[in-house]
Tab-separated table of N, CA and C in Angstrom:
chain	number	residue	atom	x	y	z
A	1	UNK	N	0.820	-1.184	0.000
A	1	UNK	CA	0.000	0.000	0.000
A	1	UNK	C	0.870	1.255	0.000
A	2	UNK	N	1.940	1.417	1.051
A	2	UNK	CA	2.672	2.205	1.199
A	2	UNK	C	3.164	2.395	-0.330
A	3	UNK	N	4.336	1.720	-1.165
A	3	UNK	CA	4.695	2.028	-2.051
A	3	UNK	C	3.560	2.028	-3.209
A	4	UNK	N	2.651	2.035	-3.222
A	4	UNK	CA	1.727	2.317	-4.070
A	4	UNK	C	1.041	3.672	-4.030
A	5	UNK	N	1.562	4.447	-3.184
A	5	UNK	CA	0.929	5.506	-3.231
A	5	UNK	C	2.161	6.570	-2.262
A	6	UNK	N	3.127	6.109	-2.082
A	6	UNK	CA	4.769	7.335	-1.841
A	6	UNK	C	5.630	6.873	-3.111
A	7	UNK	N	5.149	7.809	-3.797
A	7	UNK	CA	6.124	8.400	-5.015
A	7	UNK	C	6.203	9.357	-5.856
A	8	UNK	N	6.742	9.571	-7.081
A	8	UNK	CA	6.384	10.565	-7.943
A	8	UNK	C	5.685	11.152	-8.322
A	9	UNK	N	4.450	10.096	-8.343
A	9	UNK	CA	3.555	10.195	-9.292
A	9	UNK	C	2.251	10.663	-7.753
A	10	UNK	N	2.234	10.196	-7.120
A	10	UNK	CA	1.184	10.312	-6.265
A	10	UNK	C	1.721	12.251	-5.580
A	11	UNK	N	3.189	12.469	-5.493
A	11	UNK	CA	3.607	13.869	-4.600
A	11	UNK	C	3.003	14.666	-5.693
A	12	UNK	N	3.232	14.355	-7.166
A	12	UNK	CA	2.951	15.137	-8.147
A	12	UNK	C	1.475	15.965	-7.716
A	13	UNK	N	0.711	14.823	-7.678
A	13	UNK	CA	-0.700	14.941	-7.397
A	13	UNK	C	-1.348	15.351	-6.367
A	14	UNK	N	-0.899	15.217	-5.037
A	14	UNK	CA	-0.849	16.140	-4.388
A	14	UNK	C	-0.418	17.364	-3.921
A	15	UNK	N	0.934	17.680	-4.312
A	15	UNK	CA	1.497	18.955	-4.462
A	15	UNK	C	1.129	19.699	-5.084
A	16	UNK	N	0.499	19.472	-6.505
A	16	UNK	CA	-0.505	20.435	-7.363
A	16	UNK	C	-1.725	20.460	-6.582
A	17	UNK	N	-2.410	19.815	-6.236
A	17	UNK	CA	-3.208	20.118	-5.787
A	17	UNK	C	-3.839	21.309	-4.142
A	18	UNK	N	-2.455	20.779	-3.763
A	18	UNK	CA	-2.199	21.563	-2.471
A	18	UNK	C	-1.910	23.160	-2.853
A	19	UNK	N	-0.871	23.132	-3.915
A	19	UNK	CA	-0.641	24.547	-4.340
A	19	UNK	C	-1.920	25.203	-4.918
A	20	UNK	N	-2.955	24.664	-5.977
A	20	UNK	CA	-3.699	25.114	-6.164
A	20	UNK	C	-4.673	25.574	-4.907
A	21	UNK	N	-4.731	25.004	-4.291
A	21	UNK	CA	-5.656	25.488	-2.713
A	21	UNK	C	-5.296	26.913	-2.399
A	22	UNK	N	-3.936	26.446	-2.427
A	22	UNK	CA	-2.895	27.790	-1.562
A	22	UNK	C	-3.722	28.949	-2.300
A	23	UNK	N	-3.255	29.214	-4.038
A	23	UNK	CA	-3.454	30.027	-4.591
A	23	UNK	C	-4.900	30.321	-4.683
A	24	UNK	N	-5.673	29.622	-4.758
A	24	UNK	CA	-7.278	30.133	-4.256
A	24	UNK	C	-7.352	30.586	-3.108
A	25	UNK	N	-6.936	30.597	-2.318
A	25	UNK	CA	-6.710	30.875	-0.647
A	25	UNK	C	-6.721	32.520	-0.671
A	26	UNK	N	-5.744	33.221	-1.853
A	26	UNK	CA	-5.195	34.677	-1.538
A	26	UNK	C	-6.130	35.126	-2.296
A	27	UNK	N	-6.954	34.917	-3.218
A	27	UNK	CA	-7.973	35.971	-3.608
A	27	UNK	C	-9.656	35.976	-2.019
A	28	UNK	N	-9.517	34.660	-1.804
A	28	UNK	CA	-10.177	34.626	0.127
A	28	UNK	C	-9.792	35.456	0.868
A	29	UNK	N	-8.389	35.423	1.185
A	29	UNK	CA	-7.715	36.674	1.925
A	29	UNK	C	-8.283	37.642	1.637
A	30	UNK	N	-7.960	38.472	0.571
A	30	UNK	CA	-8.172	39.850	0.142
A	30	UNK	C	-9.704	39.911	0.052
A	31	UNK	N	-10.470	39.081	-0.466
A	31	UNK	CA	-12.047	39.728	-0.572
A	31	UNK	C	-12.581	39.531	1.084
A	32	UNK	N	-12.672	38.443	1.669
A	32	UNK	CA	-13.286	38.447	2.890
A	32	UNK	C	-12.718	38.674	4.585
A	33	UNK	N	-11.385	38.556	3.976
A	33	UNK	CA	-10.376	39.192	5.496
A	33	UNK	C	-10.105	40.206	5.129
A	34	UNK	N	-9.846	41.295	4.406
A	34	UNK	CA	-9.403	42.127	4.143
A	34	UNK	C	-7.772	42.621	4.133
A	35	UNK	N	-7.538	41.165	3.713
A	35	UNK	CA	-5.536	41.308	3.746
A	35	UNK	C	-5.424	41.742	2.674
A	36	UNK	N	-4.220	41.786	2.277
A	36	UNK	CA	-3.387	42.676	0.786
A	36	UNK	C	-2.488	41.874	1.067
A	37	UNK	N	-2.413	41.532	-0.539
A	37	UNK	CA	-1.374	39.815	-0.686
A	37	UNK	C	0.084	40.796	-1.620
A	38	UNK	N	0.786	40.729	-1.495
A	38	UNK	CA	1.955	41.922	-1.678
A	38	UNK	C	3.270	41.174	-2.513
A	39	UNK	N	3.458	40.895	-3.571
A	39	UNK	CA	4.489	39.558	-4.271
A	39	UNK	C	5.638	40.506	-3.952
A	40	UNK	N	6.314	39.756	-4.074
A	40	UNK	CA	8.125	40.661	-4.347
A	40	UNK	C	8.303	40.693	-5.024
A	41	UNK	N	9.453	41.848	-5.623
A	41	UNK	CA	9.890	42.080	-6.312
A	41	UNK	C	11.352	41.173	-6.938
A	42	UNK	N	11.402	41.468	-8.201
A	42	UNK	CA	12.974	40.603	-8.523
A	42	UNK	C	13.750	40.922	-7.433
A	43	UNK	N	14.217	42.552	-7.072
A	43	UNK	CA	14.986	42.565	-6.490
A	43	UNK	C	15.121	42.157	-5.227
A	44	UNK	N	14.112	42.153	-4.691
A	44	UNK	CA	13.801	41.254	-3.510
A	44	UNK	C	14.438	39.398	-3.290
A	45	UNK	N	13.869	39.273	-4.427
A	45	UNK	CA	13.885	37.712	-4.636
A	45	UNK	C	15.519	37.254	-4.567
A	46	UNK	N	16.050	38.616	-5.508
A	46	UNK	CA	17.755	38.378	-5.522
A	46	UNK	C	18.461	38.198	-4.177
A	47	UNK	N	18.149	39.766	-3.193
A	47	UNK	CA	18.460	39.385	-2.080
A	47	UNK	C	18.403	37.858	-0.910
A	48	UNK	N	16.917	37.231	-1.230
A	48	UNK	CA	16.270	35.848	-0.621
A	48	UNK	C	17.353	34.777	-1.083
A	49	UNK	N	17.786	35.111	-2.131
A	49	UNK	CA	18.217	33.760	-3.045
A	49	UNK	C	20.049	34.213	-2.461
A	50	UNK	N	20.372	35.222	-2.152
A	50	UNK	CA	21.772	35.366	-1.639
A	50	UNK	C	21.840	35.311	-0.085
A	51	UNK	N	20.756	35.598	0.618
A	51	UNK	CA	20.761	34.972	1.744
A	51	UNK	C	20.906	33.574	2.420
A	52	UNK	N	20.392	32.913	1.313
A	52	UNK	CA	20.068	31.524	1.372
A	52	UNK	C	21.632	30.693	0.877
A	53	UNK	N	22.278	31.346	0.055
A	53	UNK	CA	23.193	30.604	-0.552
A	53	UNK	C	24.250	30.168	0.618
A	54	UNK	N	24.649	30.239	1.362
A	54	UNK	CA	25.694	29.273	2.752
A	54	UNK	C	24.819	28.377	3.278
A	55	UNK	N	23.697	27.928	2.751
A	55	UNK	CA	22.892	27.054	3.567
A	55	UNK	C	22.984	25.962	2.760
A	56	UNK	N	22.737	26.493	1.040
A	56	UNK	CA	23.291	25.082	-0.005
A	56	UNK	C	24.179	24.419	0.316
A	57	UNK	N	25.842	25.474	0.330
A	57	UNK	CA	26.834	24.945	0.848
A	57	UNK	C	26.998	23.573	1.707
A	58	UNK	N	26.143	24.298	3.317
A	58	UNK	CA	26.120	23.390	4.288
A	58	UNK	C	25.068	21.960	3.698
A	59	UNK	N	24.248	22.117	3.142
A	59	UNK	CA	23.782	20.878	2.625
A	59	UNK	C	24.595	19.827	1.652
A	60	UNK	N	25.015	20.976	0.722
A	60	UNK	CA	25.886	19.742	-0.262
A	60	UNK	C	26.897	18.788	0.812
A	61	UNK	N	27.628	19.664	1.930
A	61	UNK	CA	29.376	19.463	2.671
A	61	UNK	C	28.090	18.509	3.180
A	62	UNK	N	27.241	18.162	3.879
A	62	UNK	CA	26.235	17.176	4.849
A	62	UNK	C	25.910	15.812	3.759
A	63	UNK	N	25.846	16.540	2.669
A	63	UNK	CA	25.270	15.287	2.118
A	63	UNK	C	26.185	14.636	1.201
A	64	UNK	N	27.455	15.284	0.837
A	64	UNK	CA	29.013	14.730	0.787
A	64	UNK	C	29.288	13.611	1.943
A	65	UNK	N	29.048	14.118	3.001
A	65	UNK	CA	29.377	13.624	4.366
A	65	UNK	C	28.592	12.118	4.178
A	66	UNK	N	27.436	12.074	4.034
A	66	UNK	CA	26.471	11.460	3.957
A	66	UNK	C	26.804	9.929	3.085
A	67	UNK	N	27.691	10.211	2.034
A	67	UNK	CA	28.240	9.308	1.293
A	67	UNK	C	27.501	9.680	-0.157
A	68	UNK	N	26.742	10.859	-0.265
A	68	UNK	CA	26.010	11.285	-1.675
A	68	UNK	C	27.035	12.360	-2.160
A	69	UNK	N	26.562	12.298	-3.655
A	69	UNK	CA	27.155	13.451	-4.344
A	69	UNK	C	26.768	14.675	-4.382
A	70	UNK	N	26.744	15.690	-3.029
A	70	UNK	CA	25.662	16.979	-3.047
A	70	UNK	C	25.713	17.922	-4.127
A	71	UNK	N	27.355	18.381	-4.677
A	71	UNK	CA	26.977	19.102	-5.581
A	71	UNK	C	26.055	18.926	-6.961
A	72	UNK	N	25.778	17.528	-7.100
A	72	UNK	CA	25.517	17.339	-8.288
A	72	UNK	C	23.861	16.962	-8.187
A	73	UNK	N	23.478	16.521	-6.944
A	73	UNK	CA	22.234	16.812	-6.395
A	73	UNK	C	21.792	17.646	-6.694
A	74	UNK	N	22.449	18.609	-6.146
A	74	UNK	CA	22.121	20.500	-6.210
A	74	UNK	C	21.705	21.245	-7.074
A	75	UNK	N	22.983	20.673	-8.285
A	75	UNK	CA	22.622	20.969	-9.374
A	75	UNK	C	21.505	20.505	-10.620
A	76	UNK	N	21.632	18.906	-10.254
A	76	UNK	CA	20.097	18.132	-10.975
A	76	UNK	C	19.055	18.895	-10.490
A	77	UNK	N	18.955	19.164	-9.089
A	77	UNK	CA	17.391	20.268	-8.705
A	77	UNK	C	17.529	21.286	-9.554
A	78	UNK	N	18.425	22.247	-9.327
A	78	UNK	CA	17.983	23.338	-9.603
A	78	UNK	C	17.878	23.240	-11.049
A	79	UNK	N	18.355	22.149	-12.295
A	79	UNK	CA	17.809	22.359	-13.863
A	79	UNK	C	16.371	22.105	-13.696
A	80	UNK	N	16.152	20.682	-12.528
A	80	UNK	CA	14.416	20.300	-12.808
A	80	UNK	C	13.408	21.591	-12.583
A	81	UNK	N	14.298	22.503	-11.574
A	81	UNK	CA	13.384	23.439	-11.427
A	81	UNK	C	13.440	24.976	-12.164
A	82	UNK	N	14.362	24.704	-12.607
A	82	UNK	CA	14.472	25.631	-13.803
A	82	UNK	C	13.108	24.932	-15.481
A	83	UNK	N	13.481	24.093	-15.797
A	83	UNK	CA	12.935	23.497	-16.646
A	83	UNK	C	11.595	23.703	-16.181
A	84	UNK	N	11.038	23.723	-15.150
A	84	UNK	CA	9.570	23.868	-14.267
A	84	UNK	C	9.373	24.779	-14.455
A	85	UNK	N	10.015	25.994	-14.700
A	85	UNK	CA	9.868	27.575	-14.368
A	85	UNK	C	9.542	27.722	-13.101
A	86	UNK	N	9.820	26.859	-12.340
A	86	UNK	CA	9.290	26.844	-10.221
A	86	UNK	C	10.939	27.366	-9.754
A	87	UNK	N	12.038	28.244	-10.223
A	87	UNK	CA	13.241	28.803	-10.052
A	87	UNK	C	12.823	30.105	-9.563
């Protein structure tokens, strides 16, 4: 049962689906709570994404450690998620 339903194909399907919730969620916000949903800006995003970068580091050196190949981990994500446009 377990492997019939933890994998690719099943996260796929729920992760879209979950995100779609999310994103129906913020037009709820704004009409009936009265929040203001506020995106960032690139330049924003640049800063997030350089904050974050010593934390890759420490993951790849952990998962080197680990007996995996982190940089190349790292790098297979970030094409899948480039290729996604989810970058």
């Amino acid at each position: 049962m377990i492997d019939d339903h933890c994998n690719n194909e099943w996260a796929g399907k729920v992760g879209a689906a979950w995100g779609d919730e999310e994103d129906s969620g913020q037009g709820k916000l704004e009409k009936t709570a009265g929040h203001t949903i506020v995106p960032i800006s690139p330049a924003q995003l640049d800063v997030w994404k350089k904050a974050v970068e010593p934390v890759y580091g420490q993951w790849v050196k952990a998962a080197d450690a680990a007996g995996n190949k982190g940089q190349a981990a790292l790098d297979d994500l970030r094409k899948e998620l480039a290729s996604r446009k989810a970058n």
